[in-house]
XYZ file of C-alpha atoms in Angstrom:
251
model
C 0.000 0.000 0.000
C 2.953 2.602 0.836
C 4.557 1.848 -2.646
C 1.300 2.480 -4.365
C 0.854 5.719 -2.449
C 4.829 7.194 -3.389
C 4.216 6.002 -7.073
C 0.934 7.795 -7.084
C 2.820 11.069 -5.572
C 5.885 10.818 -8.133
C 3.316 10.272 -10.994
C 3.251 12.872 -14.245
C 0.295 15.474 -13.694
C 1.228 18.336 -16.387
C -1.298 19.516 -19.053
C -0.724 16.761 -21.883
C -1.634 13.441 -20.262
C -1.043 11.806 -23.861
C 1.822 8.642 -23.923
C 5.022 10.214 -23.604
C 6.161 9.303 -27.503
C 2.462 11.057 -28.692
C 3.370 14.147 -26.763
C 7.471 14.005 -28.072
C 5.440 14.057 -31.756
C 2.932 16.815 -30.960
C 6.024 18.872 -29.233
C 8.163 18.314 -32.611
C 5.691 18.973 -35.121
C 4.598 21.830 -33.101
C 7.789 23.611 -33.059
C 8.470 23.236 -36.653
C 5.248 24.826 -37.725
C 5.805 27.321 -35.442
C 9.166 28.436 -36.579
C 8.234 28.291 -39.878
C 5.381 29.903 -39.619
C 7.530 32.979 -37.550
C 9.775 33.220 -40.204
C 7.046 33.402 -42.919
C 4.959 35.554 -41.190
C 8.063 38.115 -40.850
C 8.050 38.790 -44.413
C 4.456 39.794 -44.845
C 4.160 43.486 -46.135
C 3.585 46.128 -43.511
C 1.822 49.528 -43.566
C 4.602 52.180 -43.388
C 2.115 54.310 -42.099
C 2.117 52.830 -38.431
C 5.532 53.994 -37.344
C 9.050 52.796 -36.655
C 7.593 49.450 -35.221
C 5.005 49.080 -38.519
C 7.206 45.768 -38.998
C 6.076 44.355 -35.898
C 3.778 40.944 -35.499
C 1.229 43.278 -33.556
C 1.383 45.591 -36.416
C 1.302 43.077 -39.006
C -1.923 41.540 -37.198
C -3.672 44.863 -37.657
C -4.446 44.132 -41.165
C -3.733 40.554 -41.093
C -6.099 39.107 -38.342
C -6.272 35.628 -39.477
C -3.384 35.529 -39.957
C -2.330 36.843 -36.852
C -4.279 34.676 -34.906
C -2.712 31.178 -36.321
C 0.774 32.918 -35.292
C -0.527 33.658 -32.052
C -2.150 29.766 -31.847
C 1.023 28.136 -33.256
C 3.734 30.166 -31.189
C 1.446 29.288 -28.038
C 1.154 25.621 -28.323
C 4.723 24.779 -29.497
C 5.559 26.787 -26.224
C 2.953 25.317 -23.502
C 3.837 21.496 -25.108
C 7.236 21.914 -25.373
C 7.627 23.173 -21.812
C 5.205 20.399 -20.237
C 7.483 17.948 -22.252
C 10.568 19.447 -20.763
C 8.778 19.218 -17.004
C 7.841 15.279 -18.304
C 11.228 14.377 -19.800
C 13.147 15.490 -16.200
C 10.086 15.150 -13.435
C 10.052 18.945 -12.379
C 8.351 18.258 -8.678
C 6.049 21.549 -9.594
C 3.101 22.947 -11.282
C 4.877 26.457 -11.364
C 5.986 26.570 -14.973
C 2.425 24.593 -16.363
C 0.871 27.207 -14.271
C 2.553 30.451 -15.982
C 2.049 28.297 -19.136
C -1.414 28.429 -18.858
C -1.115 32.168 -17.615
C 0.975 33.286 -20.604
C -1.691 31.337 -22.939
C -4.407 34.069 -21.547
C -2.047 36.649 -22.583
C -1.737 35.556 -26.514
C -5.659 34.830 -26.705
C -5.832 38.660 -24.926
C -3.031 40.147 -27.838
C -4.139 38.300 -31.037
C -8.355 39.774 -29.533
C -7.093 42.856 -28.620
C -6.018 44.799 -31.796
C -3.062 47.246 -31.422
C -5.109 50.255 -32.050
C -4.285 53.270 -29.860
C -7.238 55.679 -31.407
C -9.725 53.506 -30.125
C -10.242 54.355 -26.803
C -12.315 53.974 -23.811
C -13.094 55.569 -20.174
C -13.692 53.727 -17.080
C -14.830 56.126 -14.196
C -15.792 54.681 -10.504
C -18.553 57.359 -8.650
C -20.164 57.035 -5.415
C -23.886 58.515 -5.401
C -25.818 60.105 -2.519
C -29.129 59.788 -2.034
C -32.114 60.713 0.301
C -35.382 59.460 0.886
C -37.532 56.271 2.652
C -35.166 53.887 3.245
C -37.787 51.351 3.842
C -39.166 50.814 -0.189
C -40.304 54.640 -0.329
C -38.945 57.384 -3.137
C -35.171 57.899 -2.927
C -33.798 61.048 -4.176
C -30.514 61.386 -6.118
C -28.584 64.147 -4.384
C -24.868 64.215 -5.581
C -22.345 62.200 -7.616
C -18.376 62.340 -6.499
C -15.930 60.796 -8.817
C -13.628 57.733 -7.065
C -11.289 57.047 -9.633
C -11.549 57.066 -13.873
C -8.500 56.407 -16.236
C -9.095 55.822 -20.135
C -7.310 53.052 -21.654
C -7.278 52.345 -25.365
C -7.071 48.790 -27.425
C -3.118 49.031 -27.951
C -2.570 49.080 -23.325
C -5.182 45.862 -23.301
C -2.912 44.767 -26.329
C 0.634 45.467 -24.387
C -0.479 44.314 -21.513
C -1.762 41.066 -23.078
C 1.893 40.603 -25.033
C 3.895 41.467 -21.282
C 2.178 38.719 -19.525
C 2.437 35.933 -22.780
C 6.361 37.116 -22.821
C 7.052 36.797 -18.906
C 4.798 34.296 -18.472
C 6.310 31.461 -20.819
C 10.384 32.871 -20.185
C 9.713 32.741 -16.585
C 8.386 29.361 -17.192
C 11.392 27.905 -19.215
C 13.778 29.958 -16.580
C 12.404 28.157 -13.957
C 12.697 25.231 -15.243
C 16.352 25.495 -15.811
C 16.704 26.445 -12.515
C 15.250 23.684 -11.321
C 17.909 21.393 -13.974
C 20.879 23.204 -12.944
C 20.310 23.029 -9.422
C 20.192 18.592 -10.107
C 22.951 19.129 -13.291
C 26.174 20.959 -13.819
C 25.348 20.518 -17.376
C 22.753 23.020 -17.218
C 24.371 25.700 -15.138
C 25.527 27.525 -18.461
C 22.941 26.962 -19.971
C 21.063 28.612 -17.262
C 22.771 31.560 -17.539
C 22.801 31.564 -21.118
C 18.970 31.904 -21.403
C 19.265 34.431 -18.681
C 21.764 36.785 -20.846
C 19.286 35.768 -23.844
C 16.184 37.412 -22.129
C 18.641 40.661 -21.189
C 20.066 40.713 -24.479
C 16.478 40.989 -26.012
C 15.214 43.266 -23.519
C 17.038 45.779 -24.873
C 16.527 44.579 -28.218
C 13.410 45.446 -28.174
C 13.563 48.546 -26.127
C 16.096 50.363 -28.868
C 15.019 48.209 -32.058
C 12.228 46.517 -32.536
C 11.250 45.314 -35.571
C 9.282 42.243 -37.306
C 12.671 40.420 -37.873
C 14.228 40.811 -34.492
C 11.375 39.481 -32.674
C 11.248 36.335 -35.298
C 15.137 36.165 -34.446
C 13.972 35.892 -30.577
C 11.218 33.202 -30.870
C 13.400 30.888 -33.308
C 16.040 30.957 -31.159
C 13.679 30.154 -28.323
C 12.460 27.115 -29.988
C 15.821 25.688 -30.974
C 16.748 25.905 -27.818
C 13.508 23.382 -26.847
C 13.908 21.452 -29.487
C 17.847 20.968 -28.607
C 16.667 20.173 -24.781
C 14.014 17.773 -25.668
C 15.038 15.942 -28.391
C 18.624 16.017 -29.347
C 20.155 12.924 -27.249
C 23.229 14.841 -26.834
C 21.950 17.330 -24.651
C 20.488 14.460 -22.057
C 21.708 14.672 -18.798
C 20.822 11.071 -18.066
C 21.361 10.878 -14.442
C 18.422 12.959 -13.550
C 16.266 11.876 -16.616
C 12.321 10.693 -15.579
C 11.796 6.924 -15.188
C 9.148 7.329 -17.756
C 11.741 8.842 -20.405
C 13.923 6.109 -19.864
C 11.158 3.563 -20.444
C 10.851 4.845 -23.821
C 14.429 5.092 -24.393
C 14.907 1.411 -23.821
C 12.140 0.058 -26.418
């Protein structure tokens, strides 16, 4: 009964509950459509009329919405599957990075709805009313209005804030994750740090030039990096690989 209980404990619970070699397929064919995809959808024409960022996705996606929408889909899934493989494949004892998976997925379903359009605005005002009268299901009388709080946001600050939490969400997810590796691995110490430079490195990327073609230089690079992790053989650390990886491994 006590081994049934540990098993039960150590047991996978991450989003894709498919057999492990399924899920390695759906992770692989997800990524490659994905970086295709990004590197396609880079060379769509923009409207020079939107700025220095008119190259952007988000710009892009302003007249392309379809379009915009299957990058947001594919970019999403090859990210959420390839980081619950990467929890499978070394038994991260943690929901944390599913969890800001899942978060970061609300974010891309908020920025591909959402359309970057600052002229489109709105007000949201908070007032508290006073009002006199028969409290007990008589007349009331409206005698003043004083304004709480009110702050107008437009489409594009929904939009940003949608693309800030899909962007922290899923690189906090992968960080963490490597975190978790490295503190079980010397072999992923650097690449620890690596990723961490990476995400500083395109930080200010972003913040001095960002463009259509360095952000599809950021997201390939992202998924070669999951696709080196989880299924290049080389990159195994095999003394802190899941019993359920090696099961596989051994067929």
């Amino acid at each position: 009964m006590k081994t049934e209980i540990k098993n039960k404990s150590n047991a996978y619970s991450g989003i894709c509950r498919i057999p492990i070699k399924k899920h390695k397929l759906l992770g692989i064919l997800s990524l490659a459509a994905a970086a295709v995809y990004v590197f396609a959808y880079s060379f769509i024409p923009f409207n020079p009329e939107y700025g220095n960022h008119a190259s952007t996705f988000s710009n892009v996606g302003r007249d392309h919405r379809i379009l915009f929408a299957v990058w947001g889909f594919l970019v999403c899934m090859a990210l959420l599957v390839n980081i619950d493989y990467l929890v499978r494949k070394y038994s991260v004892k943690t929901k944390f990075p599913n969890i800001m998976g899942i978060i970061g997925s609300v974010g891309a379903l908020g920025f591909v709805v959402f359309k970057n359009e600052k002229h489109q605005k709105f007000r949201v005002s908070f007032d508290s009313e006073i009002y006199s009268g028969d409290y007990f299901g008589g007349p009331e009388n409206f005698e003043s209005s004083d304004g709480i709080f009110s702050f107008i946001f437009s489409l594009k600050t929904l939009h940003t804030i949608s693309v800030v939490i899909f962007g922290l969400c899923f690189a906090f997810s992968l960080l963490y994750c490597l975190i978790s590796l490295a503190a079980r691995s010397k072999k992923f110490v650097a690449l620890t740090v690596g990723f961490g430079v990476f995400m500083i490195l395109a930080a200010v990327t972003f913040a001095f030039k960002l463009s259509g073609l360095s952000e599809a230089i950021a997201v390939d690079l992202v998924f070669i990096l999951f696709f080196c992790m989880n299924y290049i053989t080389a990159f195994d650390d095999k003394s802190i690989l899941s019993d359920e990886y090696k099961k596989i491994n051994k067929k």
